[in-house]
XYZ file of N, CA and C in Angstrom:
507
model
N -5.417 26.316 0.747
C -4.164 25.595 0.863
C -4.455 24.100 1.028
N -3.719 23.304 0.311
C -3.891 21.853 0.377
C -2.919 21.255 1.387
N -3.362 20.216 2.082
C -2.514 19.516 3.049
C -1.634 18.534 2.279
N -0.305 18.608 2.455
C 0.585 17.705 1.719
C 0.554 16.278 2.265
N 0.462 15.329 1.334
C 0.446 13.904 1.641
C 1.480 13.233 0.740
N 2.354 12.431 1.336
C 3.366 11.729 0.545
C 2.749 10.477 -0.072
N 2.923 10.307 -1.378
C 2.410 9.130 -2.084
C 3.587 8.335 -2.630
N 3.699 7.098 -2.184
C 4.740 6.190 -2.659
C 4.186 5.409 -3.838
N 4.667 5.739 -5.026
C 4.210 5.080 -6.253
C 5.271 5.270 -7.327
N 5.346 4.343 -8.265
C 6.270 4.537 -9.384
C 5.888 5.789 -10.172
N 6.847 6.388 -10.849
C 6.551 7.543 -11.690
C 5.649 7.103 -12.844
N 4.881 8.029 -13.418
C 3.904 7.669 -14.451
C 4.488 6.877 -15.623
N 5.715 7.182 -16.019
C 6.293 6.462 -17.160
C 6.668 5.020 -16.821
N 6.551 4.630 -15.554
C 6.804 3.248 -15.139
C 5.515 2.487 -14.841
N 4.380 3.080 -15.180
C 3.083 2.444 -14.943
C 2.428 2.061 -16.266
N 1.691 0.970 -16.242
C 0.884 0.585 -17.402
C -0.326 1.519 -17.456
N -1.037 1.566 -18.581
C -2.237 2.412 -18.635
C -3.265 2.070 -17.548
N -3.461 0.790 -17.251
C -4.438 0.437 -16.208
C -3.941 0.853 -14.824
N -2.637 0.765 -14.593
C -2.081 1.212 -13.313
C -2.205 2.728 -13.184
N -1.965 3.445 -14.268
C -2.104 4.902 -14.239
C -3.558 5.281 -13.955
N -4.504 4.521 -14.491
C -5.926 4.773 -14.208
C -6.219 4.563 -12.719
N -5.608 3.551 -12.116
C -5.780 3.317 -10.672
C -5.195 4.474 -9.872
N -4.004 4.915 -10.253
C -3.375 6.050 -9.566
C -4.252 7.291 -9.700
N -4.909 7.446 -10.845
C -5.777 8.597 -11.068
C -6.994 8.573 -10.139
N -7.519 7.382 -9.856
C -8.640 7.267 -8.907
C -8.209 7.791 -7.535
N -7.022 7.385 -7.092
C -6.495 7.847 -5.801
C -6.248 9.352 -5.852
N -5.678 9.830 -6.956
C -5.402 11.263 -7.095
C -6.692 12.077 -6.995
N -7.749 11.617 -7.638
C -9.029 12.337 -7.583
C -9.580 12.378 -6.162
N -9.368 11.310 -5.396
C -9.817 11.317 -3.993
C -9.013 12.343 -3.194
N -7.718 12.414 -3.451
C -6.893 13.411 -2.763
C -7.392 14.821 -3.081
N -7.658 15.083 -4.341
C -8.147 16.402 -4.754
C -9.488 16.709 -4.080
N -10.377 15.718 -4.029
C -11.696 15.906 -3.406
C -11.558 16.351 -1.951
N -10.556 15.818 -1.259
C -10.352 16.150 0.153
C -9.346 17.282 0.356
N -9.020 17.975 -0.716
C -8.101 19.121 -0.662
C -6.721 18.725 -0.123
N -6.242 17.573 -0.589
C -4.913 17.088 -0.225
C -3.992 17.214 -1.430
N -2.717 17.409 -1.157
C -1.729 17.580 -2.223
C -0.862 16.331 -2.349
N -0.858 15.715 -3.520
C -0.037 14.536 -3.834
C 1.409 14.993 -3.934
N 2.248 14.484 -3.045
C 3.685 14.792 -3.079
C 4.447 13.497 -3.313
N 5.276 13.470 -4.337
C 6.052 12.270 -4.656
C 7.234 12.643 -5.531
N 8.335 11.957 -5.328
C 9.473 12.135 -6.222
C 9.068 11.675 -7.614
N 9.402 12.480 -8.607
C 9.083 12.120 -9.980
C 7.706 12.552 -10.431
N 6.909 13.103 -9.531
C 5.581 13.622 -9.896
C 5.480 15.099 -9.519
N 5.520 15.383 -8.232
C 5.413 16.774 -7.779
C 6.780 17.366 -7.461
N 7.715 16.515 -7.122
C 9.040 16.960 -6.682
C 10.115 16.193 -7.448
N 11.215 16.874 -7.694
C 12.338 16.249 -8.394
C 13.591 16.450 -7.558
N 14.367 15.385 -7.367
C 15.495 15.454 -6.429
C 16.612 16.382 -6.883
N 17.140 17.116 -5.913
C 18.358 17.893 -6.127
C 19.488 17.279 -5.318
N 19.153 16.300 -4.505
C 20.100 15.593 -3.647
C 19.860 14.101 -3.865
N 20.460 13.275 -3.040
C 20.223 11.839 -3.130
C 18.731 11.573 -2.932
N 18.135 10.672 -3.721
C 16.686 10.461 -3.632
C 16.181 10.135 -2.228
N 16.892 9.309 -1.486
C 16.416 8.954 -0.148
C 16.415 10.169 0.780
N 17.414 11.039 0.642
C 17.429 12.280 1.433
C 16.231 13.154 1.075
N 15.911 13.209 -0.215
C 14.759 14.006 -0.656
C 13.461 13.452 -0.078
N 13.339 12.123 -0.061
C 12.143 11.500 0.513
C 12.023 11.877 1.986
N 13.110 11.767 2.736
C 13.094 12.146 4.156
C 12.664 13.594 4.329
N 13.210 14.468 3.513
C 12.894 15.894 3.577
C 11.409 16.125 3.269
N 10.920 15.463 2.238
C 9.518 15.642 1.847
C 8.567 15.156 2.934
N 8.851 13.973 3.480
C 7.950 13.385 4.476
C 7.872 14.245 5.735
N 8.955 14.942 6.065
C 8.931 15.844 7.226
C 7.876 16.935 7.070
N 7.519 17.246 5.832
C 6.564 18.322 5.567
C 5.184 17.803 5.170
N 4.963 16.501 5.342
C 3.673 15.896 4.998
C 2.921 15.491 6.262
N 1.614 15.341 6.128
C 0.776 14.968 7.271
C 0.124 13.607 7.116
N 0.499 12.872 6.084
C -0.019 11.531 5.867
C 0.713 10.882 4.715
N 0.408 9.612 4.500
C 1.056 8.894 3.409
C 0.152 7.839 2.808
N 0.365 7.610 1.524
C -0.338 6.554 0.792
C 0.716 5.727 0.073
N 0.595 4.405 0.181
C 1.492 3.485 -0.509
C 0.685 2.798 -1.601
N 1.136 2.917 -2.847
C 0.472 2.271 -3.975
C 1.353 1.132 -4.471
N 0.977 -0.076 -4.127
C 1.755 -1.265 -4.478
C 1.400 -1.792 -5.857
N 2.016 -1.200 -6.870
C 1.823 -1.642 -8.247
C 2.888 -2.662 -8.624
N 2.502 -3.666 -9.395
C 3.472 -4.640 -9.893
C 4.490 -3.923 -10.784
N 5.769 -4.082 -10.453
C 6.843 -3.501 -11.241
C 7.792 -4.559 -11.787
N 7.722 -5.764 -11.237
C 8.569 -6.870 -11.697
C 7.808 -8.163 -11.478
N 7.869 -9.045 -12.458
C 7.200 -10.344 -12.329
C 8.223 -11.434 -12.614
N 8.339 -12.378 -11.688
C 9.209 -13.546 -11.866
C 8.313 -14.732 -12.190
N 8.541 -15.334 -13.347
C 7.709 -16.472 -13.747
C 8.086 -17.739 -12.989
N 9.324 -17.819 -12.540
C 9.726 -18.934 -11.672
C 10.924 -18.492 -10.852
N 11.047 -19.062 -9.681
C 12.155 -18.716 -8.800
C 12.074 -19.515 -7.521
N 12.874 -19.086 -6.567
C 12.912 -19.800 -5.297
C 13.128 -18.806 -4.164
N 12.236 -18.854 -3.193
C 12.398 -18.050 -1.985
C 13.352 -18.770 -1.042
N 14.164 -18.004 -0.315
C 15.134 -18.530 0.656
C 16.032 -19.599 0.019
N 16.475 -19.314 -1.171
C 17.297 -20.251 -1.945
C 18.494 -20.749 -1.145
N 18.698 -22.045 -1.170
C 19.840 -22.658 -0.494
C 19.607 -22.976 0.970
N 18.509 -22.507 1.534
C 18.241 -22.776 2.953
C 17.350 -24.010 3.090
N 17.195 -24.465 4.322
C 16.297 -25.600 4.571
C 14.840 -25.225 4.327
N 14.569 -23.933 4.299
C 13.199 -23.470 4.070
C 12.981 -23.004 2.629
N 13.858 -23.409 1.728
C 13.715 -23.016 0.322
C 12.350 -23.444 -0.203
N 11.773 -22.575 -1.040
C 10.438 -22.856 -1.563
C 10.348 -22.348 -3.000
N 9.927 -23.220 -3.904
C 9.735 -22.832 -5.308
C 8.545 -21.890 -5.420
N 8.611 -21.014 -6.400
C 7.515 -20.077 -6.624
C 7.356 -19.837 -8.120
N 6.124 -19.597 -8.537
C 5.855 -19.233 -9.926
C 4.969 -17.995 -9.958
N 5.172 -17.204 -10.989
C 4.389 -15.985 -11.213
C 4.258 -15.132 -9.950
N 5.399 -14.691 -9.452
C 5.449 -13.844 -8.261
C 5.648 -12.395 -8.708
N 4.848 -11.486 -8.158
C 4.914 -10.068 -8.505
C 5.562 -9.271 -7.385
N 6.312 -8.257 -7.773
C 6.984 -7.390 -6.807
C 6.695 -5.929 -7.136
N 6.462 -5.110 -6.104
C 6.317 -3.669 -6.309
C 7.707 -3.032 -6.361
N 7.745 -1.734 -6.537
C 9.023 -1.039 -6.445
C 9.558 -1.166 -5.019
N 10.860 -1.406 -4.845
C 11.407 -1.480 -3.486
C 11.253 -0.165 -2.720
N 11.044 0.924 -3.440
C 10.835 2.213 -2.779
C 9.576 2.201 -1.925
N 8.574 1.388 -2.295
C 7.375 1.275 -1.449
C 7.754 0.865 -0.035
N 8.646 -0.107 0.092
C 9.047 -0.608 1.416
C 9.802 0.480 2.193
N 10.765 1.124 1.526
C 11.544 2.187 2.184
C 10.640 3.332 2.638
N 9.816 3.806 1.724
C 8.978 4.961 2.023
C 7.915 4.633 3.067
N 7.382 3.431 3.038
C 6.419 3.027 4.072
C 7.083 3.022 5.444
N 8.305 2.526 5.514
C 9.031 2.514 6.785
C 9.271 3.915 7.318
N 9.608 4.830 6.433
C 9.842 6.220 6.847
C 8.533 6.851 7.329
N 7.453 6.636 6.575
C 6.148 7.171 6.988
C 5.725 6.599 8.335
N 5.915 5.298 8.507
C 5.550 4.630 9.757
C 6.361 5.196 10.920
N 7.670 5.347 10.720
C 8.521 5.856 11.806
C 8.229 7.324 12.115
N 7.693 8.058 11.138
C 7.314 9.454 11.367
C 5.974 9.559 12.096
N 5.291 8.429 12.270
C 4.014 8.427 12.976
C 2.865 9.014 12.181
N 2.991 9.029 10.855
C 1.944 9.619 10.023
C 0.840 8.607 9.710
N -0.391 9.084 9.536
C -1.472 8.194 9.106
C -1.154 7.650 7.710
N -1.296 6.346 7.537
C -0.932 5.694 6.275
C -2.119 4.904 5.740
N -2.276 4.946 4.421
C -3.196 4.051 3.710
C -2.347 3.245 2.739
N -2.618 1.943 2.654
C -1.852 1.067 1.765
C -2.805 0.378 0.797
N -2.456 0.458 -0.482
C -3.197 -0.222 -1.541
C -2.242 -1.151 -2.267
N -2.763 -2.297 -2.725
C -1.907 -3.203 -3.492
C -2.700 -3.889 -4.588
N -1.981 -4.164 -5.673
C -2.558 -4.950 -6.756
C -2.550 -6.418 -6.358
N -3.391 -7.237 -6.998
C -3.361 -8.677 -6.724
C -1.960 -9.243 -6.984
N -1.540 -10.148 -6.117
C -0.235 -10.786 -6.282
C 0.898 -10.100 -5.549
N 0.694 -8.859 -5.125
C 1.725 -8.140 -4.365
C 1.616 -8.582 -2.915
N 2.742 -8.969 -2.318
C 2.733 -9.466 -0.945
C 4.111 -9.235 -0.331
N 4.181 -9.405 0.965
C 5.451 -9.308 1.672
C 5.755 -7.906 2.158
N 6.553 -7.835 3.209
C 6.914 -6.547 3.788
C 5.675 -5.794 4.217
N 5.593 -4.539 3.853
C 4.469 -3.691 4.242
C 3.148 -4.196 3.649
N 3.207 -4.989 2.590
C 2.000 -5.501 1.946
C 1.523 -6.820 2.542
N 2.262 -7.363 3.493
C 1.873 -8.609 4.144
C 0.802 -8.360 5.197
N -0.213 -9.186 5.189
C -1.295 -9.056 6.164
C -0.724 -9.278 7.570
N -1.003 -8.339 8.471
C -0.562 -8.460 9.855
C 0.849 -7.967 10.127
N 1.529 -7.431 9.120
C 2.891 -6.937 9.343
C 2.918 -5.548 9.970
N 1.810 -4.847 9.938
C 1.689 -3.548 10.608
C 0.234 -3.396 11.023
N -0.061 -2.315 11.724
C -1.454 -2.103 12.131
C -2.276 -1.474 11.009
N -1.664 -1.269 9.856
C -2.345 -0.639 8.731
C -3.075 -1.701 7.911
N -4.358 -1.455 7.636
C -5.151 -2.367 6.812
C -4.698 -2.234 5.360
N -4.590 -3.351 4.658
C -4.156 -3.352 3.261
C -5.405 -3.366 2.374
N -5.536 -2.355 1.517
C -6.702 -2.228 0.648
C -6.401 -2.735 -0.755
N -7.419 -3.263 -1.395
C -7.319 -3.670 -2.790
C -7.192 -2.407 -3.643
N -6.293 -2.447 -4.618
C -6.097 -1.300 -5.504
C -7.370 -1.067 -6.325
N -7.935 0.147 -6.273
C -9.099 0.410 -7.119
C -8.667 0.457 -8.587
N -9.582 0.122 -9.469
C -9.267 0.187 -10.896
C -10.519 0.580 -11.667
N -10.417 0.616 -12.983
C -11.548 1.062 -13.811
C -12.746 0.122 -13.711
N -12.542 -1.090 -13.213
C -13.629 -2.057 -13.055
C -14.267 -2.004 -11.661
N -13.720 -1.191 -10.769
C -14.242 -1.104 -9.405
C -15.660 -0.536 -9.431
N -16.576 -1.215 -8.760
C -17.986 -0.794 -8.760
C -18.165 0.531 -8.018
N -19.266 1.204 -8.327
C -19.585 2.456 -7.636
C -19.746 2.223 -6.139
N -20.351 1.090 -5.761
C -20.514 0.773 -4.336
C -19.153 0.627 -3.661
N -18.221 -0.066 -4.321
C -16.880 -0.240 -3.754
C -16.154 1.101 -3.662
N -16.371 1.981 -4.641
C -15.762 3.319 -4.581
C -16.372 4.137 -3.446
N -17.672 3.997 -3.206
C -18.314 4.672 -2.068
C -17.745 4.154 -0.748
N -17.556 2.835 -0.670
C -16.952 2.243 0.531
C -15.543 2.783 0.733
N -14.796 2.880 -0.355
C -13.433 3.410 -0.283
C -13.450 4.866 0.174
N -14.435 5.623 -0.282
C -14.553 7.016 0.132
C -14.772 7.117 1.641
N -15.550 6.206 2.207
C -15.768 6.198 3.663
C -14.461 5.934 4.406
N -13.680 5.007 3.899
C -12.372 4.704 4.494
C -11.455 5.916 4.357
N -11.503 6.548 3.193
C -10.688 7.733 2.932
C -11.048 8.854 3.906
N -12.350 9.013 4.204
C -12.790 10.047 5.145
C -12.153 9.851 6.517
N -12.141 8.617 6.980
C -11.553 8.329 8.298
C -10.056 8.613 8.300
N -9.369 8.211 7.228
C -7.932 8.479 7.118
C -7.698 9.991 7.038
N -8.528 10.689 6.246
C -8.399 12.133 6.107
C -8.539 12.833 7.458
N -9.443 12.365 8.302
C -9.621 12.972 9.628
C -8.320 12.900 10.420
N -7.617 11.782 10.329
C -6.336 11.639 11.034
C -5.262 12.535 10.413
N -5.265 12.643 9.076
C -4.318 13.530 8.383
C -4.575 14.974 8.800
N -5.829 15.368 8.810
C -6.226 16.724 9.181
C -5.810 17.038 10.618
N -6.034 16.088 11.526
C -5.638 16.265 12.926
C -4.131 16.451 13.029
N -3.371 15.648 12.305
C -1.906 15.777 12.331
C -1.481 17.146 11.814
N -2.092 17.592 10.731
C -1.710 18.859 10.105
C -1.963 20.047 11.030
N -3.091 20.020 11.731
C -3.460 21.158 12.571
C -3.039 21.008 14.032
N -2.301 19.947 14.351
C -1.821 19.758 15.731
C -0.821 20.852 16.081
N -0.805 21.223 17.332
C 0.124 22.276 17.788
C 1.533 21.817 17.742
């Protein structure tokens, strides 16, 4: 039996080929540790409102992974528009807003969380120091074997916490 883990990520048809390759690296690590990837649009399909389904799914999971893939890019814009703190910005990337919602639910459920992000993704759960969770660089097809070994060590520590949660009385 595999331990269920909630994965916050866009559905495969919303990922570029390189992003799908990154998701596959994470998926293979889950399989190696006998964990089950649970996500709306991948393993589960909603029969109710999507947010209700996410809440229901997370109740039955023992950990979570947030995959911060770029889903929208603004070539120019302004943060805090109209305020005294307005700031121009160029080439800003945003993940799916579901990452923020699902991370908050996982955090409030007290589950062990791992967070990965692509370069350029920032803010909210992806902001350094916004939670006690360390933000990891998204692995990709160019990631060295040494970096993948390092990631495996981090995964082992996270898995130990997931395993403890799953088998807790």
